[in-house]
PDB file of C-alpha atoms in Angstrom:
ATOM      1  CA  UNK A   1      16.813 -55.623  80.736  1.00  0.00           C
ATOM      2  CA  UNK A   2      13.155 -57.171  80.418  1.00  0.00           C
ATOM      3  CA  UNK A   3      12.313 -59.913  77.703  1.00  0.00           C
ATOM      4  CA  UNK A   4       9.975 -58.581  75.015  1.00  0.00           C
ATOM      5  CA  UNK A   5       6.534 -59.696  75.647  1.00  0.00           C
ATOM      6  CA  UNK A   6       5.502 -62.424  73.476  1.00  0.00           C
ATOM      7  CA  UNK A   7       2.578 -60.519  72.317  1.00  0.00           C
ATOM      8  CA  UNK A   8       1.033 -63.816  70.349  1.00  0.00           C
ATOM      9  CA  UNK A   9       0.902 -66.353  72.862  1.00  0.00           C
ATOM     10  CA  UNK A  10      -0.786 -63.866  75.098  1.00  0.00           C
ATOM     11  CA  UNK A  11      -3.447 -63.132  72.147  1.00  0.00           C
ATOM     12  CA  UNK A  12      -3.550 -66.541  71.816  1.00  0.00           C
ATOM     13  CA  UNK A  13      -4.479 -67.310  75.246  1.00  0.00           C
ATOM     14  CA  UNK A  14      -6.668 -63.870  75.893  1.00  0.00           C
ATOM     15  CA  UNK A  15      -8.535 -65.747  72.454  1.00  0.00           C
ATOM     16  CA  UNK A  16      -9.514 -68.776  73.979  1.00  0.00           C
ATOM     17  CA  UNK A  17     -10.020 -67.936  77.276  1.00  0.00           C
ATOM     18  CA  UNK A  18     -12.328 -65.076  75.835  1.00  0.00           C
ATOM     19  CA  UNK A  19     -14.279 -67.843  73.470  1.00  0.00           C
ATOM     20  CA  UNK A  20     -14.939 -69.655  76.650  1.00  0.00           C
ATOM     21  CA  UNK A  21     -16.256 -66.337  78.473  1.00  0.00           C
ATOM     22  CA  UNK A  22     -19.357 -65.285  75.762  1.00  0.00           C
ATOM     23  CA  UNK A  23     -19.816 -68.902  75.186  1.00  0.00           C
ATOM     24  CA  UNK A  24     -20.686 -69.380  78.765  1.00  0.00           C
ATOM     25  CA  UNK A  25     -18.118 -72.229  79.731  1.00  0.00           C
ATOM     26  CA  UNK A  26     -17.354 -69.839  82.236  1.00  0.00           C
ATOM     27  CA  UNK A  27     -19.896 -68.003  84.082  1.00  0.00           C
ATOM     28  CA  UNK A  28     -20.281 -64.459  85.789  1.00  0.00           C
ATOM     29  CA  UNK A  29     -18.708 -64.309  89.043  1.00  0.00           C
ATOM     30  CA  UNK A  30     -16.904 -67.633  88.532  1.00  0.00           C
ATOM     31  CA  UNK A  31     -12.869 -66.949  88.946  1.00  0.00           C
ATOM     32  CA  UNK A  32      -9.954 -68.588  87.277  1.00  0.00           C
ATOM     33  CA  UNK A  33      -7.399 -71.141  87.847  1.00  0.00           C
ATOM     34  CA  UNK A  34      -4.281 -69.165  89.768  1.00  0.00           C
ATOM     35  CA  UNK A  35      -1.652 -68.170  87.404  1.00  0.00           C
ATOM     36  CA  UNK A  36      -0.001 -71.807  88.231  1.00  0.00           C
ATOM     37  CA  UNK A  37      -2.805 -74.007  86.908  1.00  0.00           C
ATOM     38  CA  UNK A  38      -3.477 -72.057  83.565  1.00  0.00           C
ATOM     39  CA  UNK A  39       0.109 -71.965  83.373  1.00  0.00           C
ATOM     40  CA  UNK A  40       0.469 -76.019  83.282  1.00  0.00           C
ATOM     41  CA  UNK A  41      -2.933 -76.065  81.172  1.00  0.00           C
ATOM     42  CA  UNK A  42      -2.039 -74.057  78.222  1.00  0.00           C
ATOM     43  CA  UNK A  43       1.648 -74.492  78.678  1.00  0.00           C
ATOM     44  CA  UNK A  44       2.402 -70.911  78.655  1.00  0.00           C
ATOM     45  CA  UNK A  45       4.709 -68.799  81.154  1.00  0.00           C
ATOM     46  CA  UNK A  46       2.758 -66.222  84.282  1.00  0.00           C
ATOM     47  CA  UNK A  47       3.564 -63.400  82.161  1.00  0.00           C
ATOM     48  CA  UNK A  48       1.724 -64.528  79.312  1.00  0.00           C
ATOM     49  CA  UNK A  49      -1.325 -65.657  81.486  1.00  0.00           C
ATOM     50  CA  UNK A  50      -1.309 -61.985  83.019  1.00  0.00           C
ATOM     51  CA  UNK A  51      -1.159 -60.090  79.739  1.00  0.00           C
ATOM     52  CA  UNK A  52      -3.946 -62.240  78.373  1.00  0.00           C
ATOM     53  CA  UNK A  53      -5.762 -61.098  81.670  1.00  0.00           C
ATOM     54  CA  UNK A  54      -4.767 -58.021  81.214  1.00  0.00           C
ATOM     55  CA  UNK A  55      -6.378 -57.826  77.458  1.00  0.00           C
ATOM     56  CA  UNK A  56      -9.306 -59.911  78.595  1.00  0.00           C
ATOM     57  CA  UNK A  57      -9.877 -56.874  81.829  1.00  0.00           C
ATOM     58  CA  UNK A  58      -9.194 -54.483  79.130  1.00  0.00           C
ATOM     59  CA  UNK A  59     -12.322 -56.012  77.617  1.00  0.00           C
ATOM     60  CA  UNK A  60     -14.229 -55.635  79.957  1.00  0.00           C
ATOM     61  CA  UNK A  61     -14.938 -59.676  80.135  1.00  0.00           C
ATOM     62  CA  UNK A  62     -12.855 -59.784  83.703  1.00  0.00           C
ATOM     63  CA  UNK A  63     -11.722 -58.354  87.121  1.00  0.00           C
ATOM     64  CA  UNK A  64      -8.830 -58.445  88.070  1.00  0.00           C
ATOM     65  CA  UNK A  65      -8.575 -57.894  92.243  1.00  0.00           C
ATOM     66  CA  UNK A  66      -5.058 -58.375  94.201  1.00  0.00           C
ATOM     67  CA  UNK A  67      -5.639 -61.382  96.103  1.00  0.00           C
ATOM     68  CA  UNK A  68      -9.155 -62.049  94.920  1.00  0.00           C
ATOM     69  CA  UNK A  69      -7.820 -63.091  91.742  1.00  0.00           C
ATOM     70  CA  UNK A  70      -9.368 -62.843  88.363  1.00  0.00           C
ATOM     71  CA  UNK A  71     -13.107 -62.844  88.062  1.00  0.00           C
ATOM     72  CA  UNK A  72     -15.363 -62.904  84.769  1.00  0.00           C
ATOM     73  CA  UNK A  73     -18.162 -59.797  84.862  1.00  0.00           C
ATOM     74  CA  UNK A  74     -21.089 -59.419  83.711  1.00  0.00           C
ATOM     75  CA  UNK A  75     -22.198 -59.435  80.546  1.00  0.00           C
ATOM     76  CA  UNK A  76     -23.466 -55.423  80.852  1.00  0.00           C
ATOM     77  CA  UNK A  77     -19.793 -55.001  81.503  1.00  0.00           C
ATOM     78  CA  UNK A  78     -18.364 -56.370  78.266  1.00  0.00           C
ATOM     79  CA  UNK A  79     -17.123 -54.386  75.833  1.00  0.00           C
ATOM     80  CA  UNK A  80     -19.809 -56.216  72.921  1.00  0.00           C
ATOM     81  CA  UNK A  81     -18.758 -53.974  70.151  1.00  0.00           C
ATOM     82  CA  UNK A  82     -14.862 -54.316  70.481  1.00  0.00           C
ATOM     83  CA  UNK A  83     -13.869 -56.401  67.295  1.00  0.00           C
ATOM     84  CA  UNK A  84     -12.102 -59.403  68.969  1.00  0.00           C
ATOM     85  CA  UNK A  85     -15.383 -59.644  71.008  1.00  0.00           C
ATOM     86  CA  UNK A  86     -17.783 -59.837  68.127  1.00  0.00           C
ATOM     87  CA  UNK A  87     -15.469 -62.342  66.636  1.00  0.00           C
ATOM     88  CA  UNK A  88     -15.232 -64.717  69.460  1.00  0.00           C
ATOM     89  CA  UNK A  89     -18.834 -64.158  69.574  1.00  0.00           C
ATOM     90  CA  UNK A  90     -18.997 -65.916  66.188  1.00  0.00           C
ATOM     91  CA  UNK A  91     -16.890 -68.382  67.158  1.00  0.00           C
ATOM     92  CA  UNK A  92     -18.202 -69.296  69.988  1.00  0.00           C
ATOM     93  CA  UNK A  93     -21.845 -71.009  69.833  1.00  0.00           C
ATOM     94  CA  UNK A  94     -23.686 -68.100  71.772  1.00  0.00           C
ATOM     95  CA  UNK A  95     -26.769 -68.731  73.948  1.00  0.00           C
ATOM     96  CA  UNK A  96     -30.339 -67.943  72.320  1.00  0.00           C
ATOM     97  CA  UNK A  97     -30.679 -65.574  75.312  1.00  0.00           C
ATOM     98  CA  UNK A  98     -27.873 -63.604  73.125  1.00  0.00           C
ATOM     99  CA  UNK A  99     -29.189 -64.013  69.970  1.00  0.00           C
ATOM    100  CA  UNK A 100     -32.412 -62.466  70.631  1.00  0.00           C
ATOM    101  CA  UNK A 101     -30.876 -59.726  72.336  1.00  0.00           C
ATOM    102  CA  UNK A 102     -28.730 -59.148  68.846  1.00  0.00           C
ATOM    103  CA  UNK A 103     -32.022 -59.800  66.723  1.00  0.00           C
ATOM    104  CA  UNK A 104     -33.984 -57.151  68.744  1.00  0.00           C
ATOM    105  CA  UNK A 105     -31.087 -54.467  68.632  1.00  0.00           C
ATOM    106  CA  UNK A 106     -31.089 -55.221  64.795  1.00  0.00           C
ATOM    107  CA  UNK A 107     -34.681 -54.429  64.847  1.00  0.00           C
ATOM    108  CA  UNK A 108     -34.552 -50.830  66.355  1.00  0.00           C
ATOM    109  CA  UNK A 109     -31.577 -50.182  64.274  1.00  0.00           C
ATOM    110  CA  UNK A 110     -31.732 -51.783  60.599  1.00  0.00           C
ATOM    111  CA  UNK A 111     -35.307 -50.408  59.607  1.00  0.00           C
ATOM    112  CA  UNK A 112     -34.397 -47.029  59.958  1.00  0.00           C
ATOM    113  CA  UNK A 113     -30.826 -47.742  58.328  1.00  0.00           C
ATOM    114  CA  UNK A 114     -32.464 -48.958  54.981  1.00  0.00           C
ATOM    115  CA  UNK A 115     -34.755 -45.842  54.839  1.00  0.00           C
ATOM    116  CA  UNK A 116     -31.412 -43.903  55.110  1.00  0.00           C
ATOM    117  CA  UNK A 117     -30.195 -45.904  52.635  1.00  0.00           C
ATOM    118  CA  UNK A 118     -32.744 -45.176  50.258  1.00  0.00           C
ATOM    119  CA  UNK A 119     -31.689 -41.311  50.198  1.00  0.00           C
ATOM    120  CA  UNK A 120     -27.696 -41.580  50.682  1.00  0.00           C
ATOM    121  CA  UNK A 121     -27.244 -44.658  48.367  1.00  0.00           C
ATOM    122  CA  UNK A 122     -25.405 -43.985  45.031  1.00  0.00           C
ATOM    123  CA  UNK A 123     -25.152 -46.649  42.147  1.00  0.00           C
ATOM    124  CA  UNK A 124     -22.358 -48.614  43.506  1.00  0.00           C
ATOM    125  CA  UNK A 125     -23.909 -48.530  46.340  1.00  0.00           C
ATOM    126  CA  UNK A 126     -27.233 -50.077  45.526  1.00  0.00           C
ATOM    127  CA  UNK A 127     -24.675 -52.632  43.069  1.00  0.00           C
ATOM    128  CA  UNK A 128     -23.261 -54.124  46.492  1.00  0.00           C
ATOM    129  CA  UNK A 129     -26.389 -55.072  48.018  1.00  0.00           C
ATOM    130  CA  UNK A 130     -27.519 -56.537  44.869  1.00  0.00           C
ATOM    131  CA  UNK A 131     -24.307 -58.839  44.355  1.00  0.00           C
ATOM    132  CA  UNK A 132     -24.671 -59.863  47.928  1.00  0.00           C
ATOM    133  CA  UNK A 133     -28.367 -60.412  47.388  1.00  0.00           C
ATOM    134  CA  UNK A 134     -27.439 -62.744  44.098  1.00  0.00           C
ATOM    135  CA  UNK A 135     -24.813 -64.741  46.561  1.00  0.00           C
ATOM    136  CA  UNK A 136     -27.932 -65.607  48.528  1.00  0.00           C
ATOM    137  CA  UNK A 137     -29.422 -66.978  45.724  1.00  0.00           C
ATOM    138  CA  UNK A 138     -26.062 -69.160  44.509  1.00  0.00           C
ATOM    139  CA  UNK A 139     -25.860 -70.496  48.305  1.00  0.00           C
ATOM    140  CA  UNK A 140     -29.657 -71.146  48.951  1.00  0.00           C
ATOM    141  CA  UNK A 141     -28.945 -74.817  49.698  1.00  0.00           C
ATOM    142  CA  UNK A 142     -25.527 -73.895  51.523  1.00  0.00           C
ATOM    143  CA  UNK A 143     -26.258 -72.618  54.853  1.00  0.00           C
ATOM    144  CA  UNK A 144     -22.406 -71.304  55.413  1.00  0.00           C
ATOM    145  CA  UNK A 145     -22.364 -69.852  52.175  1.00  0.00           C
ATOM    146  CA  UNK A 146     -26.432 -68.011  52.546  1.00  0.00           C
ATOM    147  CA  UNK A 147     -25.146 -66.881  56.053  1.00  0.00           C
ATOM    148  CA  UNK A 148     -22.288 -65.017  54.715  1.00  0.00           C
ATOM    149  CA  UNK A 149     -23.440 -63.605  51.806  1.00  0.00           C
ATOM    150  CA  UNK A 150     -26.698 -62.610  54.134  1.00  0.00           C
ATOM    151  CA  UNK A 151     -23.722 -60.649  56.249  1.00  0.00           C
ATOM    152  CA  UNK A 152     -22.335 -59.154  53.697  1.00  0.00           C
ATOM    153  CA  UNK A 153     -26.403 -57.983  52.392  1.00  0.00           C
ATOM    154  CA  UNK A 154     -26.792 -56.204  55.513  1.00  0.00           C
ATOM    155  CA  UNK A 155     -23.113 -54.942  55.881  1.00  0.00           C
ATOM    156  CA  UNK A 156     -23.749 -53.347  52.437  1.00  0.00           C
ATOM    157  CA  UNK A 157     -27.027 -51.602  53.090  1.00  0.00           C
ATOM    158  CA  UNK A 158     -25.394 -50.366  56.460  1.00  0.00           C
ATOM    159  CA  UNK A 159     -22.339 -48.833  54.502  1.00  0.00           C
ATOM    160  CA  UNK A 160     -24.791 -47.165  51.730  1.00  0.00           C
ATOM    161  CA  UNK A 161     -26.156 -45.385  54.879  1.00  0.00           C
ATOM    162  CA  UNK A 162     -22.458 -43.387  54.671  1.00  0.00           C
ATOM    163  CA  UNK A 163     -23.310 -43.325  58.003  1.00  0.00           C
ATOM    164  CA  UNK A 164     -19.722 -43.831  60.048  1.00  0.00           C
ATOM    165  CA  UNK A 165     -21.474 -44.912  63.195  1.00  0.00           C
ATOM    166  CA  UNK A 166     -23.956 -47.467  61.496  1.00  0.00           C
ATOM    167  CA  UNK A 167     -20.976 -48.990  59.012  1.00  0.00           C
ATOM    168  CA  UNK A 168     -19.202 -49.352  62.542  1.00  0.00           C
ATOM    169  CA  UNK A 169     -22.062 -51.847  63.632  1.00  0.00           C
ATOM    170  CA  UNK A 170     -21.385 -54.305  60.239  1.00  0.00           C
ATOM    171  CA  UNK A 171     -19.063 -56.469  62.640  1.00  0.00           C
ATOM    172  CA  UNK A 172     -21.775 -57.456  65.335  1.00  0.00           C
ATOM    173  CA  UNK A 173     -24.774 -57.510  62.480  1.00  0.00           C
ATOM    174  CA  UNK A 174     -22.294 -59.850  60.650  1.00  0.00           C
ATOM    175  CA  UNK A 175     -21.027 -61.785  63.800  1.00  0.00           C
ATOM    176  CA  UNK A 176     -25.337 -62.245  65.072  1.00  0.00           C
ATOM    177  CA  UNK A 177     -25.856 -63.772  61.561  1.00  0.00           C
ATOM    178  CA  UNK A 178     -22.782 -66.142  61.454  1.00  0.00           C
ATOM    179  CA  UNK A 179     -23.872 -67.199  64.849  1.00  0.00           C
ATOM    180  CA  UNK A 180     -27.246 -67.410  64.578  1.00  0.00           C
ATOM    181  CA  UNK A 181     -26.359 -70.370  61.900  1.00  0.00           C
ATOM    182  CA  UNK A 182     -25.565 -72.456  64.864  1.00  0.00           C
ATOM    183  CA  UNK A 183     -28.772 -72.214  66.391  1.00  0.00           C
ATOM    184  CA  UNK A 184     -31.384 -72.082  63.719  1.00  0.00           C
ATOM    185  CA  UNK A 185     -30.138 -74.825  61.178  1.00  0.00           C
ATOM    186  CA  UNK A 186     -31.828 -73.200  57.948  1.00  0.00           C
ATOM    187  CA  UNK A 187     -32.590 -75.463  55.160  1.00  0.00           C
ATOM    188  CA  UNK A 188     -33.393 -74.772  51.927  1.00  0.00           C
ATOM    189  CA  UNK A 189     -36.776 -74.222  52.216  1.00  0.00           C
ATOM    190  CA  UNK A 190     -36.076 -71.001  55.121  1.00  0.00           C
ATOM    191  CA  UNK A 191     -33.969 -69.596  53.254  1.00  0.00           C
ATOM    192  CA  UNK A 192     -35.697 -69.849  49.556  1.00  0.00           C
ATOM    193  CA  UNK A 193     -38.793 -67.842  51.848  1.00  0.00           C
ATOM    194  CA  UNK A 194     -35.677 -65.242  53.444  1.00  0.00           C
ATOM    195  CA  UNK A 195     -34.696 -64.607  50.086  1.00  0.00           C
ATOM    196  CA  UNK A 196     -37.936 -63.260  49.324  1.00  0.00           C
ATOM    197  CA  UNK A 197     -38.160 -60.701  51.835  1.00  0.00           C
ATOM    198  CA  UNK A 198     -34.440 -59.669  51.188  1.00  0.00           C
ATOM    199  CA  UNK A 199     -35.737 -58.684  47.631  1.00  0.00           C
ATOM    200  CA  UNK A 200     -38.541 -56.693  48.898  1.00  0.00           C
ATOM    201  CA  UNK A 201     -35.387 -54.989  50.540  1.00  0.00           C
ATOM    202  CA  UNK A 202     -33.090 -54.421  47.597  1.00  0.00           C
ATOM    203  CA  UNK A 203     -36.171 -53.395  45.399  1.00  0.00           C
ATOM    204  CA  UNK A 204     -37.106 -50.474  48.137  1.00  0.00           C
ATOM    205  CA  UNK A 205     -34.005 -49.392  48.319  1.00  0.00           C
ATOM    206  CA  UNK A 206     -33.162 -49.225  44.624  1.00  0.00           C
ATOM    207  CA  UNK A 207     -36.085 -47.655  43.774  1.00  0.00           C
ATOM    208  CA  UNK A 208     -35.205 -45.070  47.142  1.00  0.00           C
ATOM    209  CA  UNK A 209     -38.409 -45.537  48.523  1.00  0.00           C
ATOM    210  CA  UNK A 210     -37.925 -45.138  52.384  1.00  0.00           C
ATOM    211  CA  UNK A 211     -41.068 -45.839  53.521  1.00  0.00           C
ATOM    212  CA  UNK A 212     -41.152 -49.657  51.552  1.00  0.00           C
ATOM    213  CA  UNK A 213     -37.805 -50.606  52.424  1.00  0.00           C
ATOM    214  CA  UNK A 214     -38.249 -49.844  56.195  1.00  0.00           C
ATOM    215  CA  UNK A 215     -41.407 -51.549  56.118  1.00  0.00           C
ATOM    216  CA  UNK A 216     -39.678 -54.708  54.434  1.00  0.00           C
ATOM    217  CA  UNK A 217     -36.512 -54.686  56.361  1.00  0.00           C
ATOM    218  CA  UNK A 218     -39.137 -55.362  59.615  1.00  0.00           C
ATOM    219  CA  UNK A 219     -40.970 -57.841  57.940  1.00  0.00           C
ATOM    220  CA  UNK A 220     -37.491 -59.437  57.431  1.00  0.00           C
ATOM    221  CA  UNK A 221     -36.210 -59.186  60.980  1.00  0.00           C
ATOM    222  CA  UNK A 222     -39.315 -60.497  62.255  1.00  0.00           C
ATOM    223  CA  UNK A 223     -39.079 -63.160  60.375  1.00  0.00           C
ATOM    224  CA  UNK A 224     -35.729 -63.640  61.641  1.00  0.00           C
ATOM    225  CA  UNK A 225     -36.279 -63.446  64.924  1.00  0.00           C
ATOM    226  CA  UNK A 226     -39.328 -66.023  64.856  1.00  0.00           C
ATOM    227  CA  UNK A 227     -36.901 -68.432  63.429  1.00  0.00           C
ATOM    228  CA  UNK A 228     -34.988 -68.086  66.647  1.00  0.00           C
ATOM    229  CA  UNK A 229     -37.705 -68.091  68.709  1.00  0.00           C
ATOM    230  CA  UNK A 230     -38.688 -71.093  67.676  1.00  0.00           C
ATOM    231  CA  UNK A 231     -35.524 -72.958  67.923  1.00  0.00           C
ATOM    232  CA  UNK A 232     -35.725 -72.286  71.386  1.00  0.00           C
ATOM    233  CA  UNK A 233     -38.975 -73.728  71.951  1.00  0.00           C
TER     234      UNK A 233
END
């Protein structure tokens, strides 16, 4: 009779090895260790290494080939929306390459999502985005703190969309701003000036004028995405 599979060590190890992948310690095309050496280096047994390979494939982050071994793919390939994914994007620090790519999807999408907002959003609805709004205020001079209260702003506005596709999307908005942290540094000052185009936002929306709050919401994302321009640069 066969052992149970000890499901957390291979989560464990499909975890970091996947942090490594969209962090780029490992590259496209580059191939693994045989089951031996990541055996020894994360002191786990073959059949955990080949169920976290297994999740990782499942992923779409590797290929697994019968005598090739185990290969990471390319980023086109990866499953970017899966939860543990987005997570380990967050984790990870993330290349500005991937950043902008986030920042420009945000751009098609979240416009359009706040008009939407502006004709599906009920009270509660419009009460969310304003508590996360007032976070951002609290945490101006606490770039964790602004970041995730910035998430949860955007998460909210997507979820008064009642939308089930768009509220899907909160986990990669949320994981491109708790990333994005990493790269940009804000101070004080950047986010004091973010804060006023999130209002511009909130006001639009509250008021449920479409046309204002998909105007601001690309004002904001430009802004945004200049600030990660720049850190580039």
């Amino acid at each position: 009779m066969n052992e149970p599979l000890p499901r957390g060590l291979s989560e464990q190890l499909a975890r970091t090895i996947g942090i490594r992948i969209v962090s780029g310690d490992v590259r496209e095309g580059e191939r693994f260790e045989n089951e031996d050496i990541l055996c020894e280096e994360f002191g786990v047994s073959r059949t955990v290494v080949r169920e976290a390979m297994k999740r990782l494939s499942a992923k779409g982050l590797v290929q697994i080939r019968p005598r090739l071994g185990t290969s990471v793919l390319s980023r086109t390939r990866w499953s970017l929306l899966d939860p543990d994914v987005m997570d380990w994007c967050r984790i990870g620090k993330p290349s500005l390459e991937v950043l902008l790519e986030l920042r420009e999807m945000r751009a098609v999408l979240e416009p359009g999502a706040a008009a939407l907002a502006c004709q599906r959003a009920n009270e509660e609805d419009v009460k969310e985005i304003w508590r996360a709004y007032k976070r951002m205020e609290v945490n101006v001079n606490n770039a964790e703190g602004f970041a995730k209260a910035d998430a949860d702003f955007h998460v909210a506005i997507l979820r008064a969309t009642h939308n089930d596709y768009l509220i899907a999307l909160g986990g990669l908005i949320s994981a491109d701003l708790l990333s994005s942290i990493k790269v940009t540094n804000p101070d004080s000052d950047k986010n004091i000036k973010s804060l006023v185009f999130h209002l511009e936002v909130v006001q639009a929306i509250a008021g449920h004028d479409k046309y204002k709050a998909k105007e601001a919401m690309g004002v904001l994302l430009d802004d945004a995405g200049e600030k990660l321009r720049l850190s580039g640069s």
